[in-house]
Amino acid sequence: MQTLVVEDEVRLAQHISRALIEAGHEPTMVHDGETALGEAEAKHYDLIVLDVMLPGMDGFEVLRRLRGAKMDTRVLILTARGEVSDRVTGLGLGADDDLEKPYATQDLVARVSALRRRFPEKAPIKLKVGDLVLNLADRELYRGPRRIELSARELTLLRVLMREPGRIFSRTELCERVWEREHDYGVKLVEAFISRLRKKIDSPPLIHTVRYLGYTIREPE
Ligand code: CA
């Protein structure tokens, strides 16, 4: 499930993202309201975790504009403790749920998972590239009849590629999408994981290196 995390405190955003990845979600982080709105308009997110207190355009304004643009993405807002007015404002603006700060990470993950159950996933349950099939519901991967075991990170990397076959992903983008932050050894990390994925799934090859640009997955010709 594609989740947008909007939180200006970078470490907190990273912490949320890591917990969501472990629970099988696909978070993308942004740190201000304007960027959040641009992201939400450009891509289809299933869920937005939206902090109300953001510099510049605050979370309420982001929510107001989302709903004004008739976007029905589920929104979980993060409000300040004891601010009942925040809660009322948020739900009045069309938030699907709210959580008071400070919250326990497991509560946040539980709310996100509950929203997911309340609204069945619109995205396809299976991703397919040639004879490679990834079932998103139970996270099982098959190449033809052969079942393949992947680690959580390998699976996330493959899922990012398989969602958009033919699209070229730079190493930097893959690093941000899979490890949810700028990583010091990001490029090497991506290369190492691509190499592992290839060993496990890639004969005949599906994952292709595009010189100077990055990687793409596509059906054999
Ligand atoms: Ca904040």
PDB file of N, CA, C and O and ligand atoms in Angstrom, residues 7-9 51-55 101, ligand 1:
ATOM      1  N   GLU A   7       5.641  14.931   7.441  1.00  0.00           N
ATOM      2  CA  GLU A   7       6.101  15.289   8.791  1.00  0.00           C
ATOM      3  C   GLU A   7       7.393  16.085   8.634  1.00  0.00           C
ATOM      4  O   GLU A   7       8.318  15.609   7.980  1.00  0.00           O
ATOM      5  N   ASP A   8       7.431  17.304   9.191  1.00  0.00           N
ATOM      6  CA  ASP A   8       8.618  18.148   8.975  1.00  0.00           C
ATOM      7  C   ASP A   8       9.808  17.732   9.834  1.00  0.00           C
ATOM      8  O   ASP A   8      10.939  18.060   9.521  1.00  0.00           O
ATOM      9  N   GLU A   9       9.545  17.014  10.929  1.00  0.00           N
ATOM     10  CA  GLU A   9      10.673  16.538  11.731  1.00  0.00           C
ATOM     11  C   GLU A   9      11.230  15.279  11.070  1.00  0.00           C
ATOM     12  O   GLU A   9      10.605  14.215  11.111  1.00  0.00           O
ATOM     13  N   ASP A  51       0.883  15.258   9.367  1.00  0.00           N
ATOM     14  CA  ASP A  51       1.074  16.031  10.588  1.00  0.00           C
ATOM     15  C   ASP A  51       0.401  17.387  10.397  1.00  0.00           C
ATOM     16  O   ASP A  51       0.504  18.000   9.328  1.00  0.00           O
ATOM     17  N   VAL A  52      -0.312  17.844  11.422  1.00  0.00           N
ATOM     18  CA  VAL A  52      -1.008  19.126  11.323  1.00  0.00           C
ATOM     19  C   VAL A  52      -0.010  20.281  11.419  1.00  0.00           C
ATOM     20  O   VAL A  52      -0.107  21.274  10.711  1.00  0.00           O
ATOM     21  N   MET A  53       0.974  20.127  12.310  1.00  0.00           N
ATOM     22  CA  MET A  53       1.923  21.227  12.523  1.00  0.00           C
ATOM     23  C   MET A  53       3.093  21.147  11.559  1.00  0.00           C
ATOM     24  O   MET A  53       4.047  20.402  11.766  1.00  0.00           O
ATOM     25  N   LEU A  54       2.959  21.913  10.497  1.00  0.00           N
ATOM     26  CA  LEU A  54       4.007  21.980   9.477  1.00  0.00           C
ATOM     27  C   LEU A  54       4.325  23.453   9.263  1.00  0.00           C
ATOM     28  O   LEU A  54       3.422  24.297   9.360  1.00  0.00           O
ATOM     29  N   PRO A  55       5.576  23.777   8.948  1.00  0.00           N
ATOM     30  CA  PRO A  55       5.885  25.179   8.641  1.00  0.00           C
ATOM     31  C   PRO A  55       5.259  25.554   7.299  1.00  0.00           C
ATOM     32  O   PRO A  55       5.059  24.685   6.448  1.00  0.00           O
ATOM     33  N   LYS A 101      -0.583  13.441  19.214  1.00  0.00           N
ATOM     34  CA  LYS A 101       0.837  13.375  19.560  1.00  0.00           C
ATOM     35  C   LYS A 101       0.993  13.649  21.044  1.00  0.00           C
ATOM     36  O   LYS A 101       0.265  14.482  21.560  1.00  0.00           O
TER      37      LYS A 101
HETATM   38 CA    CA B   1       5.485  18.731  12.750  1.00  0.00          CA
END
